[in-house]
Amino acid sequence: IIRNFLAIRSAEFCVDEVLLLIGEQASGKSTVAKLIYFFKSLRIDFFQFVVTRMRDEQFVLTLFDNNGQIPSASDFESQFLEQTRLKFLRYFGLQSDQRESLLTYHFSETKFVQIVSSPSDSMTVTFSPDFAQSLFAKLPDLIRLWKENNKRFKELRVLPLGLPLDEISVLVNSAFEETRSLLFIPAYRGVAVMFPNQFKLSFFGDLSADIRVRERQGNAPFIDAYLMQQFLIEAESMRDAFVHSFDGLV
């Protein structure tokens, strides 16, 4: 559901197996595609959100202290909501007009994310109760079990190994009701994949540097640069897979 976002005044549609967008130039087709990517990529973000914390040295040291407390489900929810809000700002920035915009993406009938931007330059992200429950309710218990399985950490003083990646994946896939990988193919991708490796390496380096500069600038949106960066990573990964799987074919 889209209301008053960029060039789109009002739109509502289902993201099925195939979704065909037809319209005039600058009517919002690319905006819809990028929004779908943004919301679907939250699945990857949440997996990395959990894993990154369980690999963070300060988090682990605090967790395994004698009085270390495991964060609550609401603590995790607040952190991931803020992470999602900042990601949206980095991707799209704040709107300059005076309309309130509304974006709602449903992963299922009762699991959805809603983003509201107001004319006062404020933006809020909320998860539906069922979606928040499926994401965060089991997370403290998962970390508690991981802590119990690494009791010797205080003796060894090395970061615990054996992250419960399978359990995290099950939690994430169940919450988002999705298991497939995600790939956004930019319309102008040809320039990035048809030239020699040296050019692609230089292009990728310049692109990554541009993204870092835009991140430091705060509200400067950089979704096009980010999508091209991710496409290059995936394209090279798939190329390598084909080279090793079909010797001589590529």
JSON list of C-alpha atoms in Angstrom, two decimals:
[
{"chain": "A", "resi": 1, "resn": "ILE", "atom": "CA", "xyz": [0.00, 0.00, 0.00]},
{"chain": "A", "resi": 2, "resn": "ILE", "atom": "CA", "xyz": [1.50, 3.34, -1.09]},
{"chain": "A", "resi": 3, "resn": "ARG", "atom": "CA", "xyz": [0.09, 6.76, -0.30]},
{"chain": "A", "resi": 4, "resn": "ASN", "atom": "CA", "xyz": [1.77, 10.05, -1.35]},
{"chain": "A", "resi": 5, "resn": "PHE", "atom": "CA", "xyz": [5.28, 8.68, -1.86]},
{"chain": "A", "resi": 6, "resn": "LEU", "atom": "CA", "xyz": [7.47, 10.40, -4.44]},
{"chain": "A", "resi": 7, "resn": "ALA", "atom": "CA", "xyz": [5.57, 10.31, -7.79]},
{"chain": "A", "resi": 8, "resn": "ILE", "atom": "CA", "xyz": [2.92, 7.90, -6.52]},
{"chain": "A", "resi": 9, "resn": "ARG", "atom": "CA", "xyz": [-0.23, 9.44, -5.06]},
{"chain": "A", "resi": 10, "resn": "SER", "atom": "CA", "xyz": [-2.02, 6.17, -4.33]},
{"chain": "A", "resi": 11, "resn": "ALA", "atom": "CA", "xyz": [-1.37, 2.52, -5.20]},
{"chain": "A", "resi": 12, "resn": "GLU", "atom": "CA", "xyz": [-2.32, -0.84, -3.77]},
{"chain": "A", "resi": 13, "resn": "PHE", "atom": "CA", "xyz": [-1.36, -4.21, -5.23]},
{"chain": "A", "resi": 14, "resn": "CYS", "atom": "CA", "xyz": [-0.35, -7.78, -4.39]},
{"chain": "A", "resi": 15, "resn": "VAL", "atom": "CA", "xyz": [3.27, -8.89, -4.78]},
{"chain": "A", "resi": 16, "resn": "ASP", "atom": "CA", "xyz": [2.65, -12.27, -6.41]},
{"chain": "A", "resi": 17, "resn": "GLU", "atom": "CA", "xyz": [5.05, -14.65, -8.16]},
{"chain": "A", "resi": 18, "resn": "VAL", "atom": "CA", "xyz": [4.92, -12.34, -11.19]},
{"chain": "A", "resi": 19, "resn": "LEU", "atom": "CA", "xyz": [4.16, -8.61, -11.01]},
{"chain": "A", "resi": 20, "resn": "LEU", "atom": "CA", "xyz": [4.19, -6.62, -14.26]},
{"chain": "A", "resi": 21, "resn": "LEU", "atom": "CA", "xyz": [4.39, -2.83, -13.98]},
{"chain": "A", "resi": 22, "resn": "ILE", "atom": "CA", "xyz": [3.38, -0.79, -17.03]},
{"chain": "A", "resi": 23, "resn": "GLY", "atom": "CA", "xyz": [3.34, 2.99, -17.10]},
{"chain": "A", "resi": 24, "resn": "GLU", "atom": "CA", "xyz": [4.77, 6.20, -18.50]},
{"chain": "A", "resi": 25, "resn": "GLN", "atom": "CA", "xyz": [8.29, 7.35, -17.75]},
{"chain": "A", "resi": 26, "resn": "ALA", "atom": "CA", "xyz": [8.70, 8.77, -14.22]},
{"chain": "A", "resi": 27, "resn": "SER", "atom": "CA", "xyz": [5.28, 7.42, -13.17]},
{"chain": "A", "resi": 28, "resn": "GLY", "atom": "CA", "xyz": [6.71, 5.39, -10.27]},
{"chain": "A", "resi": 29, "resn": "LYS", "atom": "CA", "xyz": [7.51, 1.93, -11.70]},
{"chain": "A", "resi": 30, "resn": "SER", "atom": "CA", "xyz": [11.09, 1.95, -10.42]},
{"chain": "A", "resi": 31, "resn": "THR", "atom": "CA", "xyz": [9.94, 3.35, -7.09]},
{"chain": "A", "resi": 32, "resn": "VAL", "atom": "CA", "xyz": [7.59, 0.38, -6.63]},
{"chain": "A", "resi": 33, "resn": "ALA", "atom": "CA", "xyz": [10.35, -2.09, -7.53]},
{"chain": "A", "resi": 34, "resn": "LYS", "atom": "CA", "xyz": [12.79, -0.46, -5.10]},
{"chain": "A", "resi": 35, "resn": "LEU", "atom": "CA", "xyz": [10.22, -0.41, -2.30]},
{"chain": "A", "resi": 36, "resn": "ILE", "atom": "CA", "xyz": [9.52, -4.12, -2.81]},
{"chain": "A", "resi": 37, "resn": "TYR", "atom": "CA", "xyz": [13.25, -4.78, -2.64]},
{"chain": "A", "resi": 38, "resn": "PHE", "atom": "CA", "xyz": [13.59, -2.66, 0.50]},
{"chain": "A", "resi": 39, "resn": "PHE", "atom": "CA", "xyz": [10.87, -4.51, 2.40]},
{"chain": "A", "resi": 40, "resn": "LYS", "atom": "CA", "xyz": [11.90, -7.96, 1.21]},
{"chain": "A", "resi": 41, "resn": "SER", "atom": "CA", "xyz": [15.54, -7.26, 2.12]},
{"chain": "A", "resi": 42, "resn": "LEU", "atom": "CA", "xyz": [14.50, -6.82, 5.78]},
{"chain": "A", "resi": 43, "resn": "ARG", "atom": "CA", "xyz": [14.69, -10.61, 6.01]},
{"chain": "A", "resi": 44, "resn": "ILE", "atom": "CA", "xyz": [18.42, -10.48, 5.24]},
{"chain": "A", "resi": 45, "resn": "ASP", "atom": "CA", "xyz": [18.83, -7.47, 7.52]},
{"chain": "A", "resi": 46, "resn": "PHE", "atom": "CA", "xyz": [17.26, -9.28, 10.48]},
{"chain": "A", "resi": 47, "resn": "PHE", "atom": "CA", "xyz": [19.44, -12.36, 10.03]},
{"chain": "A", "resi": 48, "resn": "GLN", "atom": "CA", "xyz": [22.53, -10.14, 9.97]},
{"chain": "A", "resi": 49, "resn": "PHE", "atom": "CA", "xyz": [21.17, -8.12, 12.91]},
{"chain": "A", "resi": 50, "resn": "VAL", "atom": "CA", "xyz": [21.09, -11.24, 15.09]},
{"chain": "A", "resi": 51, "resn": "VAL", "atom": "CA", "xyz": [24.38, -12.72, 13.90]},
{"chain": "A", "resi": 52, "resn": "THR", "atom": "CA", "xyz": [26.26, -9.42, 14.19]},
{"chain": "A", "resi": 53, "resn": "ARG", "atom": "CA", "xyz": [25.24, -9.00, 17.81]},
{"chain": "A", "resi": 54, "resn": "MET", "atom": "CA", "xyz": [26.22, -12.55, 18.72]},
{"chain": "A", "resi": 55, "resn": "ARG", "atom": "CA", "xyz": [29.63, -11.91, 17.16]},
{"chain": "A", "resi": 56, "resn": "ASP", "atom": "CA", "xyz": [30.11, -8.51, 18.78]},
{"chain": "A", "resi": 57, "resn": "GLU", "atom": "CA", "xyz": [32.84, -8.69, 21.39]},
{"chain": "A", "resi": 58, "resn": "GLN", "atom": "CA", "xyz": [31.30, -6.12, 23.73]},
{"chain": "A", "resi": 59, "resn": "PHE", "atom": "CA", "xyz": [27.88, -7.79, 23.54]},
{"chain": "A", "resi": 60, "resn": "VAL", "atom": "CA", "xyz": [29.44, -11.18, 24.33]},
{"chain": "A", "resi": 61, "resn": "LEU", "atom": "CA", "xyz": [31.56, -9.86, 27.20]},
{"chain": "A", "resi": 62, "resn": "THR", "atom": "CA", "xyz": [28.49, -8.22, 28.75]},
{"chain": "A", "resi": 63, "resn": "LEU", "atom": "CA", "xyz": [26.33, -11.27, 28.15]},
{"chain": "A", "resi": 64, "resn": "PHE", "atom": "CA", "xyz": [28.74, -13.70, 29.80]},
{"chain": "A", "resi": 65, "resn": "ASP", "atom": "CA", "xyz": [29.47, -11.48, 32.78]},
{"chain": "A", "resi": 66, "resn": "ASN", "atom": "CA", "xyz": [28.20, -12.86, 36.10]},
{"chain": "A", "resi": 67, "resn": "ASN", "atom": "CA", "xyz": [25.38, -10.33, 36.13]},
{"chain": "A", "resi": 68, "resn": "GLY", "atom": "CA", "xyz": [25.00, -10.06, 32.37]},
{"chain": "A", "resi": 69, "resn": "GLN", "atom": "CA", "xyz": [21.39, -9.72, 31.33]},
{"chain": "A", "resi": 70, "resn": "ILE", "atom": "CA", "xyz": [20.00, -10.98, 28.06]},
{"chain": "A", "resi": 71, "resn": "PRO", "atom": "CA", "xyz": [18.21, -8.14, 26.23]},
{"chain": "A", "resi": 72, "resn": "SER", "atom": "CA", "xyz": [14.44, -8.40, 26.20]},
{"chain": "A", "resi": 73, "resn": "ALA", "atom": "CA", "xyz": [12.31, -8.88, 23.10]},
{"chain": "A", "resi": 74, "resn": "SER", "atom": "CA", "xyz": [11.28, -5.21, 23.28]},
{"chain": "A", "resi": 75, "resn": "ASP", "atom": "CA", "xyz": [14.95, -4.15, 23.42]},
{"chain": "A", "resi": 76, "resn": "PHE", "atom": "CA", "xyz": [15.70, -6.08, 20.25]},
{"chain": "A", "resi": 77, "resn": "GLU", "atom": "CA", "xyz": [12.58, -4.68, 18.59]},
{"chain": "A", "resi": 78, "resn": "SER", "atom": "CA", "xyz": [13.56, -1.07, 19.38]},
{"chain": "A", "resi": 79, "resn": "GLN", "atom": "CA", "xyz": [17.06, -1.62, 17.98]},
{"chain": "A", "resi": 80, "resn": "PHE", "atom": "CA", "xyz": [15.87, -3.25, 14.76]},
{"chain": "A", "resi": 81, "resn": "LEU", "atom": "CA", "xyz": [13.15, -0.64, 14.23]},
{"chain": "A", "resi": 82, "resn": "GLU", "atom": "CA", "xyz": [15.75, 2.12, 14.46]},
{"chain": "A", "resi": 83, "resn": "GLN", "atom": "CA", "xyz": [18.07, 0.23, 12.11]},
{"chain": "A", "resi": 84, "resn": "THR", "atom": "CA", "xyz": [15.23, -0.11, 9.60]},
{"chain": "A", "resi": 85, "resn": "ARG", "atom": "CA", "xyz": [14.32, 3.58, 9.92]},
{"chain": "A", "resi": 86, "resn": "LEU", "atom": "CA", "xyz": [17.91, 4.67, 9.25]},
{"chain": "A", "resi": 87, "resn": "LYS", "atom": "CA", "xyz": [18.18, 2.30, 6.29]},
{"chain": "A", "resi": 88, "resn": "PHE", "atom": "CA", "xyz": [15.04, 3.80, 4.75]},
{"chain": "A", "resi": 89, "resn": "LEU", "atom": "CA", "xyz": [16.42, 7.32, 5.18]},
{"chain": "A", "resi": 90, "resn": "ARG", "atom": "CA", "xyz": [19.72, 6.29, 3.56]},
{"chain": "A", "resi": 91, "resn": "TYR", "atom": "CA", "xyz": [17.85, 4.73, 0.64]},
{"chain": "A", "resi": 92, "resn": "PHE", "atom": "CA", "xyz": [15.14, 7.29, -0.05]},
{"chain": "A", "resi": 93, "resn": "GLY", "atom": "CA", "xyz": [15.82, 10.34, 2.12]},
{"chain": "A", "resi": 94, "resn": "LEU", "atom": "CA", "xyz": [13.05, 12.55, 3.49]},
{"chain": "A", "resi": 95, "resn": "GLN", "atom": "CA", "xyz": [10.36, 13.88, 1.19]},
{"chain": "A", "resi": 96, "resn": "SER", "atom": "CA", "xyz": [10.47, 17.59, 0.50]},
{"chain": "A", "resi": 97, "resn": "ASP", "atom": "CA", "xyz": [6.74, 18.15, -0.03]},
{"chain": "A", "resi": 98, "resn": "GLN", "atom": "CA", "xyz": [4.11, 18.83, 2.61]},
{"chain": "A", "resi": 99, "resn": "ARG", "atom": "CA", "xyz": [2.13, 15.60, 2.30]},
{"chain": "A", "resi": 100, "resn": "GLU", "atom": "CA", "xyz": [2.10, 12.78, 4.80]},
{"chain": "A", "resi": 101, "resn": "SER", "atom": "CA", "xyz": [3.22, 9.56, 3.14]},
{"chain": "A", "resi": 102, "resn": "LEU", "atom": "CA", "xyz": [2.21, 6.04, 4.13]},
{"chain": "A", "resi": 103, "resn": "LEU", "atom": "CA", "xyz": [3.83, 2.74, 3.13]},
{"chain": "A", "resi": 104, "resn": "THR", "atom": "CA", "xyz": [2.53, -0.63, 4.29]},
{"chain": "A", "resi": 105, "resn": "TYR", "atom": "CA", "xyz": [4.03, -3.96, 3.25]},
{"chain": "A", "resi": 106, "resn": "HIS", "atom": "CA", "xyz": [2.35, -7.23, 4.23]},
{"chain": "A", "resi": 107, "resn": "PHE", "atom": "CA", "xyz": [4.37, -10.42, 4.58]},
{"chain": "A", "resi": 108, "resn": "SER", "atom": "CA", "xyz": [1.08, -12.10, 5.46]},
{"chain": "A", "resi": 109, "resn": "GLU", "atom": "CA", "xyz": [-2.38, -10.92, 6.45]},
{"chain": "A", "resi": 110, "resn": "THR", "atom": "CA", "xyz": [-1.34, -10.12, 10.03]},
{"chain": "A", "resi": 111, "resn": "LYS", "atom": "CA", "xyz": [2.42, -9.57, 9.60]},
{"chain": "A", "resi": 112, "resn": "PHE", "atom": "CA", "xyz": [3.28, -6.19, 8.16]},
{"chain": "A", "resi": 113, "resn": "VAL", "atom": "CA", "xyz": [5.61, -3.19, 8.33]},
{"chain": "A", "resi": 114, "resn": "GLN", "atom": "CA", "xyz": [4.33, 0.37, 8.18]},
{"chain": "A", "resi": 115, "resn": "ILE", "atom": "CA", "xyz": [6.34, 3.53, 7.51]},
{"chain": "A", "resi": 116, "resn": "VAL", "atom": "CA", "xyz": [4.81, 6.97, 7.98]},
{"chain": "A", "resi": 117, "resn": "SER", "atom": "CA", "xyz": [6.57, 10.22, 7.03]},
{"chain": "A", "resi": 118, "resn": "SER", "atom": "CA", "xyz": [5.04, 13.48, 8.15]},
{"chain": "A", "resi": 119, "resn": "PRO", "atom": "CA", "xyz": [5.49, 17.05, 6.85]},
{"chain": "A", "resi": 120, "resn": "SER", "atom": "CA", "xyz": [7.40, 17.89, 10.03]},
{"chain": "A", "resi": 121, "resn": "ASP", "atom": "CA", "xyz": [10.35, 15.80, 8.76]},
{"chain": "A", "resi": 122, "resn": "SER", "atom": "CA", "xyz": [9.66, 12.95, 11.17]},
{"chain": "A", "resi": 123, "resn": "MET", "atom": "CA", "xyz": [9.43, 9.34, 10.16]},
{"chain": "A", "resi": 124, "resn": "THR", "atom": "CA", "xyz": [8.24, 6.31, 12.12]},
{"chain": "A", "resi": 125, "resn": "VAL", "atom": "CA", "xyz": [8.52, 2.59, 11.43]},
{"chain": "A", "resi": 126, "resn": "THR", "atom": "CA", "xyz": [6.21, 0.12, 13.16]},
{"chain": "A", "resi": 127, "resn": "PHE", "atom": "CA", "xyz": [5.76, -3.64, 13.04]},
{"chain": "A", "resi": 128, "resn": "SER", "atom": "CA", "xyz": [2.36, -5.24, 13.45]},
{"chain": "A", "resi": 129, "resn": "PRO", "atom": "CA", "xyz": [1.97, -7.14, 16.77]},
{"chain": "A", "resi": 130, "resn": "ASP", "atom": "CA", "xyz": [2.03, -10.55, 15.05]},
{"chain": "A", "resi": 131, "resn": "PHE", "atom": "CA", "xyz": [5.12, -9.65, 13.03]},
{"chain": "A", "resi": 132, "resn": "ALA", "atom": "CA", "xyz": [6.97, -8.31, 16.09]},
{"chain": "A", "resi": 133, "resn": "GLN", "atom": "CA", "xyz": [5.99, -11.42, 18.04]},
{"chain": "A", "resi": 134, "resn": "SER", "atom": "CA", "xyz": [7.32, -13.74, 15.35]},
{"chain": "A", "resi": 135, "resn": "LEU", "atom": "CA", "xyz": [10.59, -11.81, 15.09]},
{"chain": "A", "resi": 136, "resn": "PHE", "atom": "CA", "xyz": [11.53, -11.07, 18.67]},
{"chain": "A", "resi": 137, "resn": "ALA", "atom": "CA", "xyz": [9.61, -13.27, 21.14]},
{"chain": "A", "resi": 138, "resn": "LYS", "atom": "CA", "xyz": [11.89, -16.31, 20.75]},
{"chain": "A", "resi": 139, "resn": "LEU", "atom": "CA", "xyz": [15.14, -14.36, 20.36]},
{"chain": "A", "resi": 140, "resn": "PRO", "atom": "CA", "xyz": [16.02, -14.03, 24.09]},
{"chain": "A", "resi": 141, "resn": "ASP", "atom": "CA", "xyz": [15.50, -17.79, 24.60]},
{"chain": "A", "resi": 142, "resn": "LEU", "atom": "CA", "xyz": [17.66, -18.58, 21.58]},
{"chain": "A", "resi": 143, "resn": "ILE", "atom": "CA", "xyz": [20.47, -16.42, 22.98]},
{"chain": "A", "resi": 144, "resn": "ARG", "atom": "CA", "xyz": [19.97, -17.87, 26.47]},
{"chain": "A", "resi": 145, "resn": "LEU", "atom": "CA", "xyz": [20.42, -21.39, 25.11]},
{"chain": "A", "resi": 146, "resn": "TRP", "atom": "CA", "xyz": [23.50, -20.31, 23.17]},
{"chain": "A", "resi": 147, "resn": "LYS", "atom": "CA", "xyz": [24.91, -18.82, 26.37]},
{"chain": "A", "resi": 148, "resn": "GLU", "atom": "CA", "xyz": [24.26, -22.06, 28.26]},
{"chain": "A", "resi": 149, "resn": "ASN", "atom": "CA", "xyz": [26.09, -24.02, 25.57]},
{"chain": "A", "resi": 150, "resn": "ASN", "atom": "CA", "xyz": [29.14, -21.76, 25.90]},
{"chain": "A", "resi": 151, "resn": "LYS", "atom": "CA", "xyz": [29.62, -21.77, 29.66]},
{"chain": "A", "resi": 152, "resn": "ARG", "atom": "CA", "xyz": [33.36, -22.30, 29.29]},
{"chain": "A", "resi": 153, "resn": "PHE", "atom": "CA", "xyz": [33.73, -18.87, 27.69]},
{"chain": "A", "resi": 154, "resn": "LYS", "atom": "CA", "xyz": [34.67, -17.26, 31.02]},
{"chain": "A", "resi": 155, "resn": "GLU", "atom": "CA", "xyz": [37.53, -19.77, 31.38]},
{"chain": "A", "resi": 156, "resn": "LEU", "atom": "CA", "xyz": [38.79, -19.64, 27.81]},
{"chain": "A", "resi": 157, "resn": "ARG", "atom": "CA", "xyz": [38.28, -15.88, 27.26]},
{"chain": "A", "resi": 158, "resn": "VAL", "atom": "CA", "xyz": [37.82, -16.30, 23.54]},
{"chain": "A", "resi": 159, "resn": "LEU", "atom": "CA", "xyz": [34.71, -15.45, 21.59]},
{"chain": "A", "resi": 160, "resn": "PRO", "atom": "CA", "xyz": [32.27, -18.37, 21.57]},
{"chain": "A", "resi": 161, "resn": "LEU", "atom": "CA", "xyz": [32.08, -20.43, 18.43]},
{"chain": "A", "resi": 162, "resn": "GLY", "atom": "CA", "xyz": [29.20, -22.37, 16.98]},
{"chain": "A", "resi": 163, "resn": "LEU", "atom": "CA", "xyz": [26.57, -19.70, 16.43]},
{"chain": "A", "resi": 164, "resn": "PRO", "atom": "CA", "xyz": [23.14, -21.35, 16.09]},
{"chain": "A", "resi": 165, "resn": "LEU", "atom": "CA", "xyz": [22.85, -20.33, 12.43]},
{"chain": "A", "resi": 166, "resn": "ASP", "atom": "CA", "xyz": [20.33, -23.05, 11.61]},
{"chain": "A", "resi": 167, "resn": "GLU", "atom": "CA", "xyz": [18.07, -21.96, 14.46]},
{"chain": "A", "resi": 168, "resn": "ILE", "atom": "CA", "xyz": [18.42, -18.30, 13.46]},
{"chain": "A", "resi": 169, "resn": "SER", "atom": "CA", "xyz": [17.54, -19.18, 9.85]},
{"chain": "A", "resi": 170, "resn": "VAL", "atom": "CA", "xyz": [14.45, -21.08, 10.94]},
{"chain": "A", "resi": 171, "resn": "LEU", "atom": "CA", "xyz": [13.34, -18.12, 13.08]},
{"chain": "A", "resi": 172, "resn": "VAL", "atom": "CA", "xyz": [13.90, -15.63, 10.25]},
{"chain": "A", "resi": 173, "resn": "ASN", "atom": "CA", "xyz": [12.29, -17.71, 7.50]},
{"chain": "A", "resi": 174, "resn": "SER", "atom": "CA", "xyz": [9.27, -18.43, 9.68]},
{"chain": "A", "resi": 175, "resn": "ALA", "atom": "CA", "xyz": [8.79, -14.77, 10.60]},
{"chain": "A", "resi": 176, "resn": "PHE", "atom": "CA", "xyz": [9.05, -13.50, 7.01]},
{"chain": "A", "resi": 177, "resn": "GLU", "atom": "CA", "xyz": [7.39, -16.58, 5.51]},
{"chain": "A", "resi": 178, "resn": "GLU", "atom": "CA", "xyz": [10.05, -16.60, 2.80]},
{"chain": "A", "resi": 179, "resn": "THR", "atom": "CA", "xyz": [13.12, -18.73, 2.01]},
{"chain": "A", "resi": 180, "resn": "ARG", "atom": "CA", "xyz": [14.17, -17.53, -1.44]},
{"chain": "A", "resi": 181, "resn": "SER", "atom": "CA", "xyz": [17.21, -15.38, -2.17]},
{"chain": "A", "resi": 182, "resn": "LEU", "atom": "CA", "xyz": [16.73, -11.78, -3.25]},
{"chain": "A", "resi": 183, "resn": "LEU", "atom": "CA", "xyz": [18.23, -10.08, -6.32]},
{"chain": "A", "resi": 184, "resn": "PHE", "atom": "CA", "xyz": [17.46, -6.66, -7.81]},
{"chain": "A", "resi": 185, "resn": "ILE", "atom": "CA", "xyz": [18.61, -6.37, -11.44]},
{"chain": "A", "resi": 186, "resn": "PRO", "atom": "CA", "xyz": [19.25, -2.70, -12.35]},
{"chain": "A", "resi": 187, "resn": "ALA", "atom": "CA", "xyz": [18.04, -1.53, -15.74]},
{"chain": "A", "resi": 188, "resn": "TYR", "atom": "CA", "xyz": [21.50, -0.13, -16.55]},
{"chain": "A", "resi": 189, "resn": "ARG", "atom": "CA", "xyz": [23.42, -3.24, -15.44]},
{"chain": "A", "resi": 190, "resn": "GLY", "atom": "CA", "xyz": [25.12, -3.88, -18.82]},
{"chain": "A", "resi": 191, "resn": "VAL", "atom": "CA", "xyz": [27.88, -1.33, -18.28]},
{"chain": "A", "resi": 192, "resn": "ALA", "atom": "CA", "xyz": [28.92, -3.14, -15.11]},
{"chain": "A", "resi": 193, "resn": "VAL", "atom": "CA", "xyz": [29.14, -6.72, -16.37]},
{"chain": "A", "resi": 194, "resn": "MET", "atom": "CA", "xyz": [30.21, -6.55, -20.02]},
{"chain": "A", "resi": 195, "resn": "PHE", "atom": "CA", "xyz": [33.60, -4.89, -19.58]},
{"chain": "A", "resi": 196, "resn": "PRO", "atom": "CA", "xyz": [36.96, -6.45, -18.58]},
{"chain": "A", "resi": 197, "resn": "ASN", "atom": "CA", "xyz": [37.66, -7.36, -14.95]},
{"chain": "A", "resi": 198, "resn": "GLN", "atom": "CA", "xyz": [40.01, -4.39, -14.40]},
{"chain": "A", "resi": 199, "resn": "PHE", "atom": "CA", "xyz": [37.25, -1.96, -15.37]},
{"chain": "A", "resi": 200, "resn": "LYS", "atom": "CA", "xyz": [34.73, -3.76, -13.18]},
{"chain": "A", "resi": 201, "resn": "LEU", "atom": "CA", "xyz": [37.10, -3.67, -10.21]},
{"chain": "A", "resi": 202, "resn": "SER", "atom": "CA", "xyz": [37.68, 0.06, -10.69]},
{"chain": "A", "resi": 203, "resn": "PHE", "atom": "CA", "xyz": [33.96, 0.70, -11.15]},
{"chain": "A", "resi": 204, "resn": "PHE", "atom": "CA", "xyz": [33.10, -1.32, -8.04]},
{"chain": "A", "resi": 205, "resn": "GLY", "atom": "CA", "xyz": [35.72, 0.53, -5.99]},
{"chain": "A", "resi": 206, "resn": "ASP", "atom": "CA", "xyz": [34.43, 3.94, -7.07]},
{"chain": "A", "resi": 207, "resn": "LEU", "atom": "CA", "xyz": [30.85, 2.84, -6.43]},
{"chain": "A", "resi": 208, "resn": "SER", "atom": "CA", "xyz": [31.65, 1.59, -2.92]},
{"chain": "A", "resi": 209, "resn": "ALA", "atom": "CA", "xyz": [33.53, 4.81, -2.12]},
{"chain": "A", "resi": 210, "resn": "ASP", "atom": "CA", "xyz": [30.54, 6.86, -3.30]},
{"chain": "A", "resi": 211, "resn": "ILE", "atom": "CA", "xyz": [28.23, 4.87, -1.01]},
{"chain": "A", "resi": 212, "resn": "ARG", "atom": "CA", "xyz": [30.51, 5.48, 1.98]},
{"chain": "A", "resi": 213, "resn": "VAL", "atom": "CA", "xyz": [30.50, 9.24, 1.26]},
{"chain": "A", "resi": 214, "resn": "ARG", "atom": "CA", "xyz": [26.71, 9.29, 0.99]},
{"chain": "A", "resi": 215, "resn": "GLU", "atom": "CA", "xyz": [26.40, 7.36, 4.26]},
{"chain": "A", "resi": 216, "resn": "ARG", "atom": "CA", "xyz": [28.50, 9.98, 6.03]},
{"chain": "A", "resi": 217, "resn": "GLN", "atom": "CA", "xyz": [26.31, 12.74, 4.58]},
{"chain": "A", "resi": 218, "resn": "GLY", "atom": "CA", "xyz": [23.35, 11.37, 6.48]},
{"chain": "A", "resi": 219, "resn": "ASN", "atom": "CA", "xyz": [20.16, 11.96, 4.54]},
{"chain": "A", "resi": 220, "resn": "ALA", "atom": "CA", "xyz": [21.59, 11.73, 1.01]},
{"chain": "A", "resi": 221, "resn": "PRO", "atom": "CA", "xyz": [19.67, 8.82, -0.60]},
{"chain": "A", "resi": 222, "resn": "PHE", "atom": "CA", "xyz": [21.85, 6.25, -2.38]},
{"chain": "A", "resi": 223, "resn": "ILE", "atom": "CA", "xyz": [19.58, 3.33, -3.21]},
{"chain": "A", "resi": 224, "resn": "ASP", "atom": "CA", "xyz": [20.57, 3.25, -6.91]},
{"chain": "A", "resi": 225, "resn": "ALA", "atom": "CA", "xyz": [24.25, 3.00, -6.04]},
{"chain": "A", "resi": 226, "resn": "TYR", "atom": "CA", "xyz": [23.58, 0.35, -3.41]},
{"chain": "A", "resi": 227, "resn": "LEU", "atom": "CA", "xyz": [21.46, -1.76, -5.74]},
{"chain": "A", "resi": 228, "resn": "MET", "atom": "CA", "xyz": [24.18, -1.69, -8.40]},
{"chain": "A", "resi": 229, "resn": "GLN", "atom": "CA", "xyz": [26.78, -2.65, -5.78]},
{"chain": "A", "resi": 230, "resn": "GLN", "atom": "CA", "xyz": [24.71, -5.62, -4.61]},
{"chain": "A", "resi": 231, "resn": "PHE", "atom": "CA", "xyz": [24.04, -6.69, -8.21]},
{"chain": "A", "resi": 232, "resn": "LEU", "atom": "CA", "xyz": [27.78, -6.72, -8.98]},
{"chain": "A", "resi": 233, "resn": "ILE", "atom": "CA", "xyz": [28.44, -8.87, -5.92]},
{"chain": "A", "resi": 234, "resn": "GLU", "atom": "CA", "xyz": [25.70, -11.34, -6.85]},
{"chain": "A", "resi": 235, "resn": "ALA", "atom": "CA", "xyz": [26.69, -11.38, -10.54]},
{"chain": "A", "resi": 236, "resn": "GLU", "atom": "CA", "xyz": [30.30, -12.25, -9.73]},
{"chain": "A", "resi": 237, "resn": "SER", "atom": "CA", "xyz": [29.18, -14.88, -7.25]},
{"chain": "A", "resi": 238, "resn": "MET", "atom": "CA", "xyz": [26.94, -16.54, -9.85]},
{"chain": "A", "resi": 239, "resn": "ARG", "atom": "CA", "xyz": [29.67, -16.30, -12.49]},
{"chain": "A", "resi": 240, "resn": "ASP", "atom": "CA", "xyz": [32.12, -18.05, -10.17]},
{"chain": "A", "resi": 241, "resn": "ALA", "atom": "CA", "xyz": [29.53, -20.73, -9.42]},
{"chain": "A", "resi": 242, "resn": "PHE", "atom": "CA", "xyz": [29.01, -21.41, -13.13]},
{"chain": "A", "resi": 243, "resn": "VAL", "atom": "CA", "xyz": [32.76, -21.50, -13.78]},
{"chain": "A", "resi": 244, "resn": "HIS", "atom": "CA", "xyz": [33.26, -24.16, -11.11]},
{"chain": "A", "resi": 245, "resn": "SER", "atom": "CA", "xyz": [30.10, -26.10, -11.92]},
{"chain": "A", "resi": 246, "resn": "PHE", "atom": "CA", "xyz": [30.38, -26.08, -15.74]},
{"chain": "A", "resi": 247, "resn": "ASP", "atom": "CA", "xyz": [34.10, -26.16, -16.43]},
{"chain": "A", "resi": 248, "resn": "GLY", "atom": "CA", "xyz": [34.87, -24.32, -19.65]},
{"chain": "A", "resi": 249, "resn": "LEU", "atom": "CA", "xyz": [31.31, -23.15, -20.23]},
{"chain": "A", "resi": 250, "resn": "VAL", "atom": "CA", "xyz": [31.93, -19.66, -18.88]}
]
